[in-house]
Amino acid sequence: MNSTALKWFGRSWMLVVYAFLFLPIFTLVAYSFNDSQLVTVWSHTSLRWYKALMQDSDLIAAVMLSLQIAFLSALVSVFFGLFSAFALNRYRRFTGRGLLSSLASTPLVMPDVIVGLSLLLMLVSVQQALGYPERGLFTILLGHALLGTAYATVVVRSRLTEMDSKLEEAAMDLGCRPWQVFSLVTLPLIMPALLSAFLLTFTLSFDDVVLSSFLSGPGYSTMPMVIFSRARLGLNPSINALATVTIVVVSIVVIATTLYSLRQERQRKRDMALAQRE
Amino acid sequence: MENTSTSALANEPLLRIEGVSKIYDGHIKAVDQITLNVASGEIFALLGGSGCGKSTLLRMLAGFETPSQGRIYLGGTDITDLAAYQRPINMMFQSYALFPHLSVSDNIAFGLRRDGMAKEAIAERVEAMLKLVQLSQYTKRKPHQLSGGQQQRVALARSIAKQPKLLLLDEPLGALDKKLRVSTQIELVNIIKEVGVTCVLVTHDQEEAMTMATRMAVMSAGSFLQVGSPKDIYQQPNSRQVADFIGSVNIFDGLVKQSPANSAQAQCIDVECADALLRVPSNQACHVDMAVGVAIRPEKMLLSHKKPSAKINHVGGVITEMTYFGAHTNYHVKLASGKVLQVQVQSHVDEDNADLSWGDQVYASWGDNAMVLLTQ
Amino acid sequence: MASLMQTLKNSIPSWLTGRRLVIGLPYAWFLILAFLPVLIVLKISLSEMQSTAVSGMVSWQGAWPSIKLDVSSYLFLASDELYLATYLSSISYAFYTTVICLGLGYPFAYFMARAPKQWQALLVMLIMLPFWTSFLLRIYAWKTLLVNNGLINNALLAIGWIDSPIEILNTPFSLLIGMVYSYLPFMILPLYANLSKLDARYLEAAADLGCHPFKTFWLITVPLSKAGIVAGCMLVFIPAVGEYVIPELLGGPNTLMIGRVLWDEFFSNNDWPMAGAVTIVMLLLIMLPLAIYNKLQSEGRA
């Protein structure tokens, strides 16, 4: 195979995989505008399912709950993720560092059912002993934040590793107390990582169904829980409409942030080249 | 040291390092029993290869590392246990460590703001600093919008803005390319002298140390090999290691034959080597049959086709290698013993050398003062 | 001097508590939420179910605590062939998923890493984009695609490859499609991260020394990307073993996956000790690859 053939083989391979990845998404969007009750038969274009979605108070309540939990969970995750990334990255030697490191990375790969079940059993034991916490928003939040903290730790940690530790020493040398070093130098420099950790953990929480199912109590159904229970029963076109809305929102956010950071990077390179020429 | 009398205080050096060691993991001695005084106004260079402990010593002065043993005094005050942010010492970092999210003027003002200085005073000082390093038109720029040389000057301005008692420079020119380095060296020294700040700098580049420092220490394995002015260290190295480290050198190994007492002027020591008998002016204590080395710098040798008339202080050999550098030419001369001698000949000095070429039988000779006796 | 010492005294404890806080806070967080639960599951799996509550493991006989370990859940687990079959089938589904993901993902990541530099950020974003959209909704979409009168069957009918709709949904095949679909980005991203760091000069050096491109690929590229391959496989295999949502939505009632058994033991049968025992055995099953993964991770960092 010569190099041109290889190039075309590569391109078609990538195209096929991308098609595989995006096919379901396009299907969701397309069928959300289908008037037919049967999700598999195309009749004609309409916004019927969007209207149905707006009147679906159960689903809307679930979306609101999910947004609420996702926001709180992202906040808590970034907070603890920042601490654990800092501990693992800045303190090279302390007893039990290895344990913390593996505890922080375990939820990344552990199947959701294990995390969910074990957390639930613990919370039930605590509740039997203390009478608290009642299962609901708080317990779901704990589960999501545990998962989120693990992801946030990875994101923040890689940024901290990239960061030149001499910058922190320079700050200290110029008279900063440790907390000033953190607030004046470290924090501004890792802010982009904190933002992307926030987005990531928000999405994780907004998307989760297994942990929520284990940890929620009566009256607390998140959006994925509602979708899941409906999807188990069969196909439901208003889910397509909901999917389209979330896809549009998410795509705008993701594409905008990617383009923004690409632009920043390009501007930065141009500046650097310009400075060298002077 | 609390009972220091006032008269002693007057003689107190600005920086006093007393028996400082840094031991890692209980047995790795990064810095081993260093004692050093640096007087006010000096530019002192710590020179050594990587891992010699020079950076660790500097970091202990800055307050990023705590000595395992020993004390450090600044202006008579024990600063050993002070944190970095409490010391009136500032550092210019290797590759500068300029804050990427702050502008040039905010970088320079950073340390001043920590001192709670008045806003107007800060602005004034920043402006003065920018003027000093000739960057007044770049105040608003971010570090990545500056060239390497400009970044270096911002770093310098930032580190002297607080008017520290002691300025530390960590490989100050290491991040610049070679061409820029030479001009920057002079510029840097001029600014430091203008400000009048005492300086300790760390470098692995002997040229940098020699051109910038008023005094220097050659470090190896956590200890000082030799401390002195650049000229002393170059002319009178006290050991093979120092002679080898600073510039290139030819070392003849030999045995002390006898010390002809009462020679004409100074005391001389005869050293018998494989290729020649050397009479070295030295007043070091030597005994007969002691193994010593005699160091001679390549540029202090003369090459000639003619055999010198004297019986001592010259060797004969064959030119095996010849490299033309423009201003000078380097020759490799293979001696009878197999030893290869390096000789550097200035191009304009000796027109006779024009006809020296590969395979020629030549003689290298030198003046009495070119030789340094090395007993260790 | 006195004021200096005072500042010193004020500053050193703040350092120490700062450090203790920074380490202690995440430590407590993970110990309570990730470590303690596993211990509790272990305890419950060794308890006995009494009507609706789990019996206490420690009872007091006079002054002496008596610890009763009930291993009946484990004995039942070991004796019942259904559990064994389920574990084996979970592992084989996870294995096939991993192999297919590697087969699809490796060439993809390879070509992505060799695409023009200015395109790579966009290509990565396109891989991440589905990941940002709800996983559940995407699996749901596959259900729409794979049903008897769905898009795929209709397309196959239209081009005449089949005469009547074939049964795809609720078969092992549809389960595998869903699994591969969901986990493919987790294979591609570590592989890409690894391959994009591969120095092109190695390949040039190999070519210069007379190595044919295909041989170069096997002798240079693949061995150098071993860390990426291992990371990708772990990130796919481990969570795939315990997958619940995909088999539930796409696998139909007959695909055996341990995640579903666990769910049913807990939610339908209310048998907590049994659910605990299933969890503990599953944990042990994935602990080994996880340990290898963690070891490789820490080696990679060092």
Coordinates of N, CA and C in Angstrom, one line a residue, chain A residues 123-232:
Chain A
L123 N -24.7 4.2 53.6 CA -25.6 5.3 54.0 C -26.8 4.7 54.8
V124 N -27.2 3.5 54.5 CA -28.3 2.9 55.3 C -27.8 2.6 56.7
S125 N -26.6 2.1 56.8 CA -26.0 1.8 58.1 C -25.9 3.0 58.9
V126 N -25.4 4.1 58.3 CA -25.3 5.4 59.0 C -26.7 5.8 59.5
Q127 N -27.7 5.7 58.6 CA -29.0 6.1 58.9 C -29.6 5.3 60.0
Q128 N -29.3 4.0 60.0 CA -29.8 3.2 61.2 C -29.2 3.6 62.5
A129 N -27.9 4.1 62.4 CA -27.3 4.5 63.6 C -27.6 5.9 64.1
L130 N -27.7 6.8 63.1 CA -27.9 8.2 63.5 C -29.2 8.8 63.2
G131 N -30.0 8.0 62.4 CA -31.3 8.6 61.9 C -31.1 9.6 60.8
Y132 N -30.0 9.7 60.3 CA -29.7 10.6 59.2 C -28.6 10.0 58.3
P133 N -28.5 10.3 57.1 CA -29.4 11.1 56.2 C -30.5 10.3 55.6
E134 N -31.6 11.1 55.4 CA -32.7 10.5 54.7 C -32.3 10.4 53.2
R135 N -32.7 9.4 52.5 CA -32.3 9.2 51.1 C -33.1 10.3 50.3
G136 N -32.3 11.0 49.4 CA -32.9 12.0 48.6 C -31.8 12.8 47.9
L137 N -32.0 14.1 47.8 CA -31.1 14.9 47.0 C -29.7 14.8 47.6
F138 N -29.6 14.8 49.0 CA -28.3 14.9 49.6 C -27.5 13.6 49.3
T139 N -28.2 12.4 49.4 CA -27.4 11.2 49.1 C -27.0 11.0 47.7
I140 N -27.9 11.5 46.8 CA -27.5 11.4 45.3 C -26.3 12.3 45.1
L141 N -26.4 13.5 45.7 CA -25.3 14.4 45.6 C -24.0 13.8 46.1
L142 N -24.0 13.1 47.2 CA -22.8 12.5 47.7 C -22.2 11.5 46.7
G143 N -23.1 10.7 46.1 CA -22.6 9.7 45.1 C -22.0 10.4 43.9
H144 N -22.7 11.4 43.4 CA -22.2 12.1 42.2 C -20.9 12.8 42.5
A145 N -20.8 13.4 43.7 CA -19.6 14.2 44.1 C -18.4 13.3 44.3
L146 N -18.7 12.0 44.8 CA -17.6 11.1 44.9 C -17.0 10.8 43.5
L147 N -17.8 10.5 42.6 CA -17.4 10.2 41.2 C -16.7 11.5 40.6
G148 N -17.4 12.6 40.8 CA -16.9 13.8 40.3 C -15.5 14.2 40.8
T149 N -15.3 14.0 42.1 CA -14.0 14.3 42.8 C -12.9 13.6 42.1
A150 N -13.2 12.3 41.8 CA -12.2 11.5 41.2 C -11.8 12.1 39.8
Y151 N -12.8 12.5 39.0 CA -12.5 13.1 37.7 C -11.8 14.4 37.9
A152 N -12.3 15.2 38.8 CA -11.7 16.6 39.0 C -10.3 16.5 39.4
T153 N -10.0 15.4 40.3 CA -8.6 15.3 40.7 C -7.7 15.0 39.5
V154 N -8.1 14.2 38.6 CA -7.3 13.9 37.4 C -7.0 15.2 36.6
V155 N -8.1 16.0 36.4 CA -8.0 17.2 35.6 C -7.0 18.2 36.3
V156 N -7.3 18.5 37.5 CA -6.5 19.5 38.2 C -5.1 19.1 38.4
R157 N -4.9 17.8 38.7 CA -3.6 17.2 38.9 C -2.7 17.4 37.7
S158 N -3.3 17.1 36.5 CA -2.5 17.2 35.3 C -2.1 18.7 35.1
R159 N -2.9 19.6 35.4 CA -2.6 21.0 35.3 C -1.5 21.4 36.3
L160 N -1.6 20.9 37.5 CA -0.6 21.2 38.5 C 0.8 20.7 38.1
T161 N 0.7 19.5 37.5 CA 2.0 18.9 37.1 C 2.7 19.7 36.0
E162 N 1.8 20.2 35.1 CA 2.4 21.1 34.0 C 2.9 22.4 34.6
M163 N 2.3 22.9 35.7 CA 2.7 24.2 36.1 C 4.1 24.1 36.7
D164 N 4.9 25.2 36.4 CA 6.2 25.3 36.9 C 6.2 25.6 38.4
S165 N 6.7 24.7 39.3 CA 6.7 25.0 40.7 C 7.6 26.1 41.1
K166 N 8.4 26.6 40.2 CA 9.3 27.7 40.5 C 8.4 29.0 40.6
L167 N 7.3 29.0 39.9 CA 6.4 30.2 40.0 C 5.9 30.4 41.5
E168 N 5.6 29.3 42.1 CA 5.2 29.4 43.5 C 6.3 29.8 44.4
E169 N 7.5 29.2 44.1 CA 8.7 29.6 44.9 C 9.0 31.1 44.7
A170 N 8.8 31.6 43.5 CA 9.1 33.0 43.2 C 8.1 33.9 44.0
A171 N 6.9 33.4 44.1 CA 5.9 34.2 44.9 C 6.3 34.3 46.3
M172 N 6.7 33.1 46.9 CA 7.1 33.0 48.3 C 8.4 33.9 48.5
D173 N 9.3 33.9 47.5 CA 10.5 34.6 47.6 C 10.2 36.1 47.6
L174 N 9.1 36.5 46.9 CA 8.8 37.9 46.9 C 7.9 38.3 48.0
G175 N 7.7 37.4 49.0 CA 7.0 37.8 50.2 C 5.6 37.3 50.5
C176 N 5.2 36.3 49.7 CA 3.9 35.7 49.8 C 3.9 34.7 50.9
R177 N 2.9 34.8 51.8 CA 2.7 33.7 52.8 C 2.0 32.6 52.0
P178 N 2.1 31.3 52.5 CA 1.6 30.2 51.7 C 0.2 30.4 51.2
W179 N -0.7 30.9 51.9 CA -2.1 31.1 51.4 C -2.1 32.2 50.3
Q180 N -1.2 33.1 50.4 CA -1.2 34.1 49.3 C -0.6 33.5 48.1
V181 N 0.4 32.7 48.2 CA 1.0 32.0 47.1 C -0.2 31.3 46.3
F182 N -1.0 30.6 47.1 CA -2.1 29.9 46.5 C -3.1 30.8 45.8
S183 N -3.5 31.9 46.5 CA -4.6 32.7 45.9 C -4.1 33.6 44.9
L184 N -2.8 34.1 44.9 CA -2.4 35.0 43.9 C -1.7 34.4 42.7
V185 N -1.1 33.2 42.9 CA -0.4 32.6 41.8 C -1.0 31.3 41.4
T186 N -1.1 30.3 42.3 CA -1.6 29.0 41.9 C -3.0 29.0 41.3
L187 N -3.9 29.6 42.1 CA -5.3 29.6 41.7 C -5.6 30.3 40.3
P188 N -5.0 31.5 40.1 CA -5.3 32.0 38.8 C -4.7 31.2 37.6
L189 N -3.6 30.5 37.9 CA -3.0 29.7 36.9 C -3.7 28.4 36.6
I190 N -4.4 27.8 37.6 CA -5.1 26.6 37.3 C -6.6 26.8 37.1
M191 N -7.0 28.1 37.0 CA -8.4 28.4 36.8 C -9.0 27.7 35.6
P192 N -8.3 27.7 34.4 CA -8.9 27.0 33.3 C -9.2 25.5 33.6
A193 N -8.3 24.9 34.3 CA -8.5 23.5 34.7 C -9.7 23.3 35.6
L194 N -9.8 24.3 36.5 CA -11.0 24.2 37.4 C -12.3 24.3 36.6
L195 N -12.3 25.2 35.6 CA -13.5 25.4 34.8 C -13.8 24.1 34.0
S196 N -12.8 23.5 33.4 CA -13.1 22.3 32.7 C -13.5 21.2 33.6
A197 N -12.9 21.1 34.8 CA -13.3 20.1 35.8 C -14.8 20.3 36.2
F198 N -15.1 21.6 36.3 CA -16.5 21.9 36.6 C -17.5 21.4 35.5
L199 N -17.2 21.7 34.3 CA -18.0 21.3 33.2 C -18.1 19.8 33.1
L200 N -16.9 19.1 33.3 CA -16.9 17.7 33.2 C -17.7 17.0 34.3
T201 N -17.6 17.5 35.5 CA -18.3 16.8 36.7 C -19.8 17.2 36.6
F202 N -20.1 18.4 36.1 CA -21.5 18.7 35.9 C -22.1 17.7 35.0
T203 N -21.4 17.5 33.8 CA -22.0 16.5 32.8 C -22.1 15.1 33.4
L204 N -21.1 14.7 34.1 CA -21.2 13.4 34.7 C -22.4 13.2 35.6
S205 N -22.6 14.2 36.4 CA -23.7 14.1 37.3 C -25.1 14.2 36.6
F206 N -25.1 15.1 35.6 CA -26.3 15.3 34.8 C -26.7 14.0 34.1
D207 N -25.7 13.2 33.8 CA -25.9 12.0 33.0 C -26.1 10.7 33.7
D208 N -25.8 10.7 35.0 CA -25.8 9.5 35.8 C -27.1 8.9 36.0
V209 N -27.3 7.6 35.8 CA -28.5 7.0 36.2 C -28.4 5.9 37.3
V210 N -27.2 5.2 37.2 CA -27.1 4.1 38.2 C -26.9 4.5 39.6
L211 N -26.0 5.4 39.9 CA -25.8 5.9 41.2 C -27.1 6.5 41.8
S212 N -27.8 7.4 40.9 CA -29.0 8.0 41.3 C -30.0 7.0 41.7
S213 N -30.2 5.9 40.9 CA -31.2 4.9 41.2 C -31.0 4.3 42.6
F214 N -29.7 4.0 42.9 CA -29.4 3.4 44.2 C -29.6 4.4 45.3
L215 N -29.3 5.6 45.1 CA -29.2 6.5 46.2 C -30.4 7.4 46.4
S216 N -31.3 7.4 45.5 CA -32.4 8.4 45.6 C -33.5 7.8 46.5
G217 N -34.3 8.6 47.0 CA -35.4 8.2 47.8 C -36.7 8.5 47.1
P218 N -37.9 8.2 47.7 CA -39.1 8.5 47.1 C -39.3 9.9 46.8
G219 N -39.8 10.3 45.6 CA -40.0 11.7 45.3 C -38.8 12.4 44.7
Y220 N -37.7 11.6 44.6 CA -36.5 12.2 44.0 C -36.1 11.5 42.7
S221 N -36.6 11.9 41.6 CA -36.3 11.2 40.3 C -35.5 12.2 39.5
T222 N -34.3 11.8 39.1 CA -33.5 12.7 38.3 C -33.9 12.5 36.8
M223 N -33.5 13.4 35.9 CA -33.9 13.2 34.5 C -33.4 11.9 34.0
P224 N -32.2 11.4 34.1 CA -31.9 10.1 33.6 C -32.7 9.0 34.2
M225 N -33.1 9.1 35.4 CA -33.9 8.1 36.0 C -35.3 8.0 35.3
V226 N -35.9 9.1 35.0 CA -37.1 9.2 34.3 C -37.0 8.6 32.9
I227 N -35.9 9.1 32.2 CA -35.7 8.6 30.8 C -35.5 7.1 30.9
F228 N -34.7 6.6 31.8 CA -34.4 5.2 31.9 C -35.7 4.4 32.1
S229 N -36.5 4.8 33.0 CA -37.7 4.0 33.3 C -38.6 4.0 32.1
R230 N -38.7 5.1 31.3 CA -39.5 5.2 30.1 C -38.9 4.3 29.0
A231 N -37.6 4.4 28.9 CA -36.9 3.7 27.8 C -37.0 2.2 28.0
R232 N -37.0 1.8 29.3 CA -37.2 0.3 29.6 C -38.5 -0.2 29.1

